[in-house]
Tab-separated table of C-alpha atoms in Angstrom:
chain	number	residue	atom	x	y	z
A	204	MET	CA	7.242	-7.011	5.855
A	205	THR	CA	4.694	-4.322	6.668
A	206	ILE	CA	5.437	-0.668	7.466
A	207	ILE	CA	2.855	1.146	9.589
A	208	ILE	CA	2.739	4.950	9.583
A	209	ASP	CA	1.028	6.062	12.784
A	210	PRO	CA	-0.014	9.755	12.942
A	211	GLN	CA	-2.819	9.150	15.465
A	212	SER	CA	-1.136	11.057	18.291
A	213	SER	CA	0.249	14.243	16.779
A	214	GLY	CA	-0.519	14.320	13.091
A	215	ILE	CA	2.007	14.425	10.291
A	216	ALA	CA	4.407	16.825	8.581
A	217	GLY	CA	7.167	16.414	6.046
A	218	ASN	CA	9.997	16.894	8.547
A	219	MET	CA	8.360	14.393	10.940
A	220	ILE	CA	8.312	11.779	8.178
A	221	ILE	CA	11.986	12.417	7.438
A	222	GLY	CA	12.902	12.264	11.116
A	223	ALA	CA	11.083	8.967	11.567
A	224	LEU	CA	12.715	7.445	8.456
A	225	VAL	CA	16.158	8.514	9.701
A	226	ASP	CA	15.268	6.979	13.072
A	227	LEU	CA	14.343	3.833	11.128
A	228	GLY	CA	17.796	3.704	9.543
A	229	ALA	CA	17.997	6.125	6.603
A	230	ASN	CA	21.340	7.958	6.244
A	231	SER	CA	20.956	11.500	7.615
A	232	ASP	CA	24.094	12.846	5.892
A	233	ASP	CA	22.869	11.749	2.449
A	234	ILE	CA	19.388	13.106	3.102
A	235	LYS	CA	20.749	16.479	4.305
A	236	GLN	CA	22.798	16.831	1.125
A	237	ILE	CA	19.889	15.864	-1.125
A	238	MET	CA	17.467	18.233	0.617
A	239	GLU	CA	19.752	21.265	0.568
A	240	LYS	CA	20.840	20.695	-3.025
A	241	SER	CA	17.301	20.117	-4.324
A	242	ALA	CA	15.931	23.261	-2.671
A	243	GLU	CA	18.585	25.633	-4.089
A	244	ASP	CA	16.547	26.688	-7.139
A	245	PHE	CA	13.612	27.578	-4.887
A	246	GLY	CA	15.472	29.180	-1.980
A	247	LYS	CA	18.390	28.048	0.167
A	248	VAL	CA	17.696	25.907	3.234
A	249	LYS	CA	19.810	24.518	6.045
A	250	VAL	CA	18.985	21.022	7.306
A	251	THR	CA	20.037	19.619	10.670
A	252	PHE	CA	19.204	16.398	12.506
A	253	ASP	CA	19.091	16.030	16.275
A	254	LYS	CA	18.140	13.303	18.712
A	255	ILE	CA	15.658	14.811	21.151
A	256	THR	CA	13.136	13.626	23.715
A	257	LYS	CA	9.457	14.526	23.386
A	258	HIS	CA	7.707	13.844	26.694
A	259	GLY	CA	9.800	10.760	27.337
A	260	ILE	CA	9.897	9.504	23.727
A	261	ASP	CA	13.378	9.427	22.170
A	262	SER	CA	12.982	10.702	18.613
A	263	THR	CA	14.794	12.255	15.652
A	264	PHE	CA	14.085	15.885	14.786
A	265	CYS	CA	14.682	17.129	11.254
A	266	HIS	CA	14.952	20.917	11.282
A	267	VAL	CA	14.633	22.708	7.944
A	268	GLU	CA	15.613	26.384	8.173
A	269	MET	CA	14.758	28.679	5.255
A	270	LEU	CA	17.714	30.962	4.483
A	271	GLU	CA	16.366	32.578	1.324
A	272	HIS	CA	12.995	33.503	-0.163
A	273	LYS	CA	12.551	33.668	-3.932
A	274	HIS	CA	9.685	35.017	-6.029
A	275	SER	CA	6.797	32.654	-6.594
A	276	ILE	CA	6.525	30.783	-9.886
A	277	ASN	CA	3.567	29.065	-11.516
A	278	TYR	CA	2.944	25.360	-11.119
A	279	PRO	CA	4.106	24.197	-14.613
A	280	GLU	CA	7.410	26.079	-14.223
A	281	PHE	CA	7.796	24.648	-10.737
A	282	ILE	CA	7.352	21.078	-11.997
A	283	GLU	CA	9.871	21.660	-14.800
A	284	LYS	CA	12.428	22.705	-12.193
A	285	ILE	CA	11.762	19.519	-10.231
A	286	LYS	CA	12.188	17.439	-13.393
A	287	SER	CA	15.573	19.048	-14.026
A	288	LEU	CA	16.980	18.054	-10.616
A	289	ASP	CA	19.845	15.570	-10.536
A	290	LEU	CA	17.943	12.831	-8.725
A	291	ASP	CA	17.046	9.206	-9.234
A	292	GLU	CA	14.085	9.005	-11.618
A	293	LYS	CA	11.924	7.129	-9.090
A	294	VAL	CA	12.513	9.842	-6.501
A	295	LYS	CA	11.628	12.584	-8.997
A	296	GLU	CA	8.530	10.825	-10.319
A	297	THR	CA	7.111	10.136	-6.857
A	298	SER	CA	7.976	13.645	-5.623
A	299	ILE	CA	6.134	15.141	-8.604
A	300	LYS	CA	3.084	13.011	-7.735
A	301	VAL	CA	3.194	14.419	-4.201
A	302	PHE	CA	3.391	18.007	-5.478
A	303	GLU	CA	0.535	17.263	-7.863
A	304	ARG	CA	-1.619	16.160	-4.912
A	305	ILE	CA	-0.859	19.442	-3.152
A	306	GLY	CA	-1.424	21.463	-6.325
A	307	LEU	CA	-4.751	19.815	-7.092
A	308	ALA	CA	-5.943	20.388	-3.531
A	309	GLU	CA	-4.912	24.056	-3.617
A	310	SER	CA	-6.497	24.574	-7.045
A	311	LYS	CA	-9.779	23.097	-5.802
A	312	VAL	CA	-9.761	25.265	-2.677
A	313	HIS	CA	-8.889	28.500	-4.507
A	314	GLY	CA	-11.042	27.851	-7.561
A	315	LYS	CA	-8.104	27.931	-9.966
A	316	SER	CA	-6.758	25.566	-12.579
A	317	LEU	CA	-3.581	23.660	-11.796
A	318	GLU	CA	-1.695	25.836	-14.317
A	319	GLU	CA	-2.783	28.983	-12.460
A	320	ILE	CA	-1.526	27.822	-9.076
A	321	HIS	CA	1.640	29.609	-7.982
A	322	PHE	CA	4.582	28.133	-6.153
A	323	HIS	CA	3.779	29.876	-2.867
A	324	GLU	CA	0.446	28.036	-2.905
A	325	VAL	CA	2.051	24.642	-3.589
A	326	GLY	CA	4.905	25.095	-1.166
A	327	THR	CA	8.102	27.006	-0.501
A	328	SER	CA	11.720	25.827	-0.489
A	329	ASP	CA	11.267	24.041	2.826
A	330	ALA	CA	8.341	22.103	1.322
A	331	VAL	CA	10.553	21.083	-1.614
A	332	ALA	CA	13.186	19.893	0.842
A	333	ASP	CA	10.572	18.042	2.917
A	334	VAL	CA	9.019	16.220	-0.046
A	335	ILE	CA	12.234	15.224	-1.770
A	336	GLY	CA	13.919	14.336	1.531
A	337	SER	CA	11.001	12.113	2.538
A	338	ILE	CA	10.785	10.336	-0.815
A	339	TYR	CA	14.567	9.899	-1.042
A	340	ALA	CA	14.632	8.368	2.466
A	341	PHE	CA	11.668	6.147	1.573
A	342	TYR	CA	13.441	4.667	-1.452
A	343	SER	CA	16.813	4.470	0.301
A	344	LEU	CA	15.254	2.041	2.788
A	345	ASN	CA	13.631	0.057	-0.082
A	346	LEU	CA	10.213	0.696	1.439
A	347	ASP	CA	8.698	0.775	-2.045
A	348	ASN	CA	8.999	-3.028	-1.932
A	349	GLN	CA	7.058	-3.267	1.328
A	350	LYS	CA	3.388	-2.928	2.186
A	351	ILE	CA	2.705	0.527	3.670
A	352	ILE	CA	-0.329	0.929	5.952
A	353	GLY	CA	-1.433	4.329	7.205
A	354	LEU	CA	-3.467	4.867	10.374
A	355	PRO	CA	-5.902	7.801	10.934
A	356	ILE	CA	-4.319	11.243	11.122
A	357	ALA	CA	-4.859	13.542	14.113
A	358	VAL	CA	-5.348	16.911	12.437
A	359	GLY	CA	-5.638	19.155	15.517
A	360	GLY	CA	-8.182	21.961	15.777
A	361	GLY	CA	-8.767	25.669	16.280
A	362	ARG	CA	-7.702	28.293	13.734
A	363	VAL	CA	-4.445	29.286	12.054
A	364	LYS	CA	-3.218	32.431	10.282
A	365	THR	CA	-2.174	32.020	6.642
A	366	ALA	CA	-1.432	34.165	3.581
A	367	HIS	CA	-5.162	33.925	2.834
A	368	GLY	CA	-6.244	35.036	6.307
A	369	THR	CA	-7.342	33.094	9.376
A	370	ILE	CA	-8.708	29.672	8.469
A	371	PRO	CA	-10.026	26.713	10.468
A	372	VAL	CA	-7.914	23.670	11.287
A	373	PRO	CA	-7.544	21.366	9.472
A	374	ALA	CA	-6.661	23.630	6.560
A	375	PRO	CA	-8.926	23.255	3.503
A	376	ALA	CA	-6.055	21.780	1.453
A	377	VAL	CA	-5.504	19.108	4.113
A	378	VAL	CA	-9.152	18.084	3.959
A	379	GLU	CA	-8.955	17.848	0.148
A	380	ILE	CA	-5.819	15.700	0.261
A	381	LEU	CA	-7.275	13.366	2.896
A	382	LYS	CA	-10.632	12.798	1.183
A	383	ASP	CA	-9.906	9.083	0.686
A	384	ALA	CA	-8.106	8.651	4.008
A	385	LYS	CA	-9.153	8.829	7.668
A	386	MET	CA	-8.684	11.776	10.018
A	387	ILE	CA	-9.750	12.833	13.494
A	388	GLY	CA	-9.771	16.231	15.216
A	389	GLY	CA	-7.598	17.101	18.218
A	390	PRO	CA	-6.125	16.235	20.604
A	391	VAL	CA	-5.013	19.901	20.838
A	392	ALA	CA	-6.162	23.245	19.445
A	393	SER	CA	-3.279	23.542	17.018
A	394	GLU	CA	-2.449	22.605	13.428
A	395	LEU	CA	-1.007	19.067	13.472
A	396	ALA	CA	-1.303	17.939	9.848
A	397	THR	CA	0.324	19.927	7.049
A	398	PRO	CA	-0.593	19.646	3.361
A	399	THR	CA	2.953	18.480	2.601
A	400	GLY	CA	2.907	15.744	5.223
A	401	CYS	CA	-0.568	14.583	4.210
A	402	ALA	CA	0.324	14.485	0.507
A	403	ILE	CA	3.444	12.372	1.169
A	404	TYR	CA	1.387	10.049	3.394
A	405	ALA	CA	-1.372	9.727	0.770
A	406	GLU	CA	1.148	8.936	-1.973
A	407	ILE	CA	3.211	6.260	-0.210
A	408	CYS	CA	0.475	4.429	1.718
A	409	ASP	CA	-0.929	1.320	0.023
A	410	GLU	CA	-4.000	1.323	2.256
A	411	ILE	CA	-5.505	3.196	5.201
A	412	ARG	CA	-6.781	1.254	8.206
A	413	GLU	CA	-8.476	2.214	11.432
A	414	PHE	CA	-6.331	-0.086	13.558
A	415	ILE	CA	-2.964	-1.807	13.392
A	416	PRO	CA	-3.405	-5.243	11.761
A	417	LEU	CA	-2.077	-8.472	13.242
A	418	VAL	CA	1.702	-8.086	12.912
A	419	LYS	CA	4.899	-8.759	14.828
A	420	PRO	CA	6.761	-5.464	15.504
A	421	LYS	CA	10.484	-5.562	14.764
A	422	LYS	CA	11.520	-1.912	15.016
A	423	VAL	CA	9.826	1.317	16.074
A	424	ALA	CA	11.011	4.756	14.936
A	425	TYR	CA	9.902	8.256	15.938
A	426	GLY	CA	10.082	11.565	14.071
A	427	ALA	CA	9.681	14.651	16.243
A	428	GLY	CA	7.474	17.615	15.475
A	429	ARG	CA	8.527	21.215	16.024
A	430	LYS	CA	5.859	22.160	18.581
A	431	ASP	CA	5.676	21.092	22.223
A	432	PHE	CA	2.437	19.853	23.776
A	433	ASP	CA	1.336	18.031	26.912
A	434	HIS	CA	1.788	14.795	24.977
A	435	PRO	CA	4.648	13.455	22.803
A	436	ASN	CA	4.576	15.377	19.520
A	437	VAL	CA	5.960	12.538	17.414
A	438	LEU	CA	5.132	10.524	14.322
A	439	ARG	CA	5.591	6.791	14.830
A	440	ILE	CA	6.654	4.315	12.147
A	441	ILE	CA	6.529	0.605	12.918
A	442	GLU	CA	8.497	-1.935	10.920
A	443	SER	CA	6.932	-5.349	11.343
A	444	SER	CA	6.934	-8.880	10.047
A	445	ASP	CA	3.589	-10.263	8.910
A	446	ILE	CA	1.902	-12.919	11.009
A	447	THR	CA	-1.090	-13.266	8.764
A	448	GLU	CA	-2.517	-11.254	5.924
A	449	SER	CA	-6.206	-10.557	6.206
A	450	ASP	CA	-8.468	-9.617	3.343
A	451	MET	CA	-12.143	-9.165	2.721
A	452	ILE	CA	-13.943	-11.721	0.584
A	453	ASP	CA	-17.436	-12.589	-0.583
A	454	VAL	CA	-18.840	-16.099	-0.559
A	455	ILE	CA	-21.360	-16.501	-3.393
A	456	GLU	CA	-23.399	-19.659	-3.879
A	457	THR	CA	-26.373	-21.142	-5.683
A	458	ASN	CA	-27.981	-24.552	-6.165
A	459	LEU	CA	-27.729	-26.344	-9.511
A	460	ASP	CA	-29.958	-29.187	-10.709
A	461	HIS	CA	-30.174	-28.772	-14.473
A	462	LEU	CA	-26.595	-28.388	-15.770
A	463	THR	CA	-24.630	-31.232	-17.323
A	464	GLY	CA	-21.219	-32.238	-16.053
A	465	GLU	CA	-19.586	-30.568	-19.057
A	466	GLU	CA	-21.461	-27.325	-18.420
A	467	ILE	CA	-20.471	-27.340	-14.753
A	468	GLY	CA	-16.836	-27.936	-15.741
A	469	TYR	CA	-16.965	-25.014	-18.182
A	470	LEU	CA	-18.535	-22.780	-15.517
A	471	PHE	CA	-15.836	-23.844	-13.044
A	472	ASP	CA	-13.038	-22.701	-15.373
A	473	THR	CA	-14.863	-19.525	-16.440
A	474	LEU	CA	-15.282	-18.364	-12.839
A	475	LEU	CA	-11.600	-18.922	-12.038
A	476	ASP	CA	-10.590	-17.017	-15.173
A	477	ALA	CA	-12.854	-14.152	-14.079
A	478	GLY	CA	-11.019	-13.697	-10.794
A	479	ALA	CA	-12.617	-16.148	-8.369
A	480	SER	CA	-10.192	-17.180	-5.620
A	481	ASP	CA	-11.777	-20.608	-5.266
A	482	VAL	CA	-14.669	-22.565	-6.754
A	483	SER	CA	-16.215	-25.737	-5.363
A	484	VAL	CA	-19.113	-27.956	-6.434
A	485	THR	CA	-20.675	-30.238	-3.807
A	486	PRO	CA	-23.360	-32.915	-4.400
A	487	ILE	CA	-26.555	-32.162	-2.425
A	488	ILE	CA	-30.151	-33.382	-2.092
A	489	MET	CA	-32.614	-30.625	-2.957
A	490	LYS	CA	-36.385	-30.187	-2.634
A	491	LYS	CA	-38.510	-33.192	-3.584
A	492	ASN	CA	-35.422	-35.388	-3.094
A	493	ARG	CA	-33.867	-34.164	-6.317
A	494	GLN	CA	-30.155	-34.620	-6.717
A	495	GLY	CA	-28.264	-31.412	-7.370
A	496	SER	CA	-25.044	-29.536	-6.714
A	497	LEU	CA	-24.078	-26.601	-4.527
A	498	LEU	CA	-21.878	-24.135	-6.405
A	499	LYS	CA	-19.807	-22.050	-3.988
A	500	VAL	CA	-17.481	-19.290	-5.140
A	501	ILE	CA	-14.992	-17.327	-3.020
A	502	CYS	CA	-13.875	-14.051	-4.556
A	503	PRO	CA	-12.390	-10.662	-3.657
A	504	ARG	CA	-14.928	-7.871	-3.277
A	505	LYS	CA	-13.640	-6.106	-6.387
A	506	ASN	CA	-14.657	-9.092	-8.542
A	507	ARG	CA	-18.080	-9.661	-6.986
A	508	GLU	CA	-20.285	-8.102	-9.664
A	509	LYS	CA	-18.431	-9.801	-12.504
A	510	ILE	CA	-18.703	-13.206	-10.805
A	511	ILE	CA	-22.423	-12.800	-10.114
A	512	GLU	CA	-23.061	-11.766	-13.719
A	513	ILE	CA	-21.324	-14.922	-14.980
A	514	MET	CA	-23.229	-17.142	-12.560
A	515	PHE	CA	-26.600	-15.758	-13.682
A	516	LYS	CA	-25.658	-15.992	-17.339
A	517	GLU	CA	-24.229	-19.525	-17.292
A	518	THR	CA	-26.591	-21.188	-14.798
A	519	GLY	CA	-29.908	-19.482	-15.487
A	520	SER	CA	-30.386	-19.400	-11.709
A	521	LEU	CA	-33.208	-17.247	-10.348
A	522	GLY	CA	-31.471	-16.635	-7.045
A	523	ILE	CA	-27.883	-16.303	-5.864
A	524	ARG	CA	-26.886	-16.059	-2.200
A	525	ILE	CA	-24.127	-13.674	-1.136
A	526	ALA	CA	-22.310	-13.601	2.204
A	527	PRO	CA	-20.370	-10.326	1.804
A	528	ASN	CA	-17.371	-8.833	3.574
A	529	LEU	CA	-16.152	-11.942	5.330
A	530	HIS	CA	-12.660	-11.883	6.799
A	531	ARG	CA	-10.281	-14.510	5.528
A	532	GLY	CA	-7.005	-15.286	7.263
A	533	THR	CA	-4.315	-16.298	4.794
A	534	ALA	CA	-0.772	-17.412	5.342
A	535	LYS	CA	1.878	-15.336	3.652
A	536	ARG	CA	2.830	-17.027	0.376
A	537	GLU	CA	5.696	-16.937	-2.063
A	538	PHE	CA	6.677	-18.981	-5.098
A	539	ILE	CA	10.160	-20.350	-5.704
A	540	LYS	CA	11.550	-22.450	-8.539
A	541	LYS	CA	13.675	-25.579	-8.067
A	542	THR	CA	15.388	-27.761	-10.663
A	543	PHE	CA	15.215	-31.575	-10.582
A	544	GLU	CA	16.883	-34.175	-12.773
A	545	ILE	CA	14.568	-37.021	-13.777
A	546	GLU	CA	15.809	-39.798	-16.027
A	547	GLY	CA	18.667	-37.668	-17.310
A	548	LYS	CA	16.595	-34.561	-18.088
A	549	LYS	CA	16.348	-31.405	-15.984
A	550	TYR	CA	12.930	-29.996	-15.103
A	551	GLU	CA	12.020	-26.723	-13.405
A	552	VAL	CA	9.291	-26.987	-10.750
A	553	THR	CA	7.503	-24.131	-8.984
A	554	PHE	CA	6.871	-24.602	-5.260
A	555	LYS	CA	4.269	-22.667	-3.275
A	556	ILE	CA	5.689	-21.806	0.168
A	557	GLY	CA	3.358	-20.825	3.011
A	558	TYR	CA	4.555	-18.881	6.078
A	559	VAL	CA	2.981	-18.061	9.430
A	560	ASN	CA	4.963	-15.869	11.815
A	561	GLY	CA	8.035	-16.360	9.648
A	562	GLU	CA	7.928	-20.162	9.831
A	563	ILE	CA	7.266	-22.434	6.834
A	564	ILE	CA	3.993	-24.328	7.283
A	565	SER	CA	3.721	-25.821	3.797
A	566	GLU	CA	5.904	-26.383	0.740
A	567	ARG	CA	4.138	-27.969	-2.215
A	568	PRO	CA	5.012	-28.329	-5.905
A	569	GLU	CA	2.504	-26.883	-8.364
A	570	TYR	CA	0.259	-29.521	-9.943
A	571	GLU	CA	0.620	-28.136	-13.471
A	572	ASP	CA	4.404	-28.646	-13.327
A	573	LEU	CA	3.997	-32.217	-12.071
A	574	LYS	CA	1.497	-32.963	-14.836
A	575	ARG	CA	3.860	-31.538	-17.474
A	576	ILE	CA	6.758	-33.678	-16.241
A	577	ALA	CA	4.589	-36.813	-16.137
A	578	LYS	CA	3.524	-36.267	-19.761
A	579	GLU	CA	7.040	-35.519	-20.997
A	580	SER	CA	8.740	-38.344	-19.085
A	581	GLY	CA	6.036	-40.989	-19.432
A	582	LEU	CA	6.160	-41.604	-15.676
A	583	ALA	CA	3.068	-41.928	-13.510
A	584	LEU	CA	2.009	-38.690	-11.831
A	585	ARG	CA	2.275	-40.457	-8.455
A	586	LYS	CA	5.881	-41.443	-9.222
A	587	VAL	CA	6.802	-37.891	-10.266
A	588	ARG	CA	5.338	-36.506	-7.036
A	589	GLU	CA	7.442	-38.965	-5.013
A	590	MET	CA	10.612	-37.929	-6.848
A	591	ILE	CA	10.045	-34.185	-6.337
A	592	ARG	CA	10.212	-33.230	-2.713
């Protein structure tokens, strides 16, 4: 399953994330209790959830009202208070990572060390409630086991008044937090993306894409923003089943005419061990009618340089061709184990299952398991394959 966080229309804020996750199925009563309890040491808050309509879009609004303001504390003391909260360790650890993103951004903007940053610069009690509420809801829906894709964030525009004076939108901290993400100005002259919302987004997203990938939507949820515009001020979250998974690969190849069969076999295994997704060797006729082989390697982009280095070293080739950044469509795969009894002995066999659009398209036993059973049983490999289906 893939979860798509879509802030393209009206940006992102902590309460919008919570609202959308409640709309997706998270328990609002549990989240309200967690948020109010967690914020107590930093200032009391009151949390309410309402179903509202934003320009025709039915959505969930999470309202966090600050009832108490406390004196600011420094960042290390703030983190110690978070660590002392009675929360699941995963929720605390991820929440601390979110606050660290905010703290690092604020320290960079203000020219201070992280230890010098004060709580009012990292966030107030409503920010604590927003972060912990969002992360609690995220884990309560088991979204940590799903692939999370973020789309570009609409950050708004214009200027906004802050404790440090009037600053341009997006706020400097937002720009720092989103350095490795994608953002776009507008569509209104107002602040749409908050540091808290951006930090949560940056922490939980596995990757940022420009467009929605090929998926099959199953459920759509909306979290409402506080402001009203001429367009729906909502954050959209899409829960989808994967149709295909697409990744970027490089195809690297070179001609061989001077390696022995043993050397080619060694190179074959070395490339696979180094992270190649696939290696093939094809007989070809080269210049001057010489017989040779075409070595073709498919590998993820992250392994490209390592693969090329091995190919130069092991082949002595003076030229290697690279077709970079090709898209590869792959069926969704999983591995399951089955037990078979053969001649009175039980054997465990791993099957590779391939899915497209939720339907099984292939189910094959792993060769290494078949080979092991053939050796142990004394049966022909062909016979073992026939017995394991």
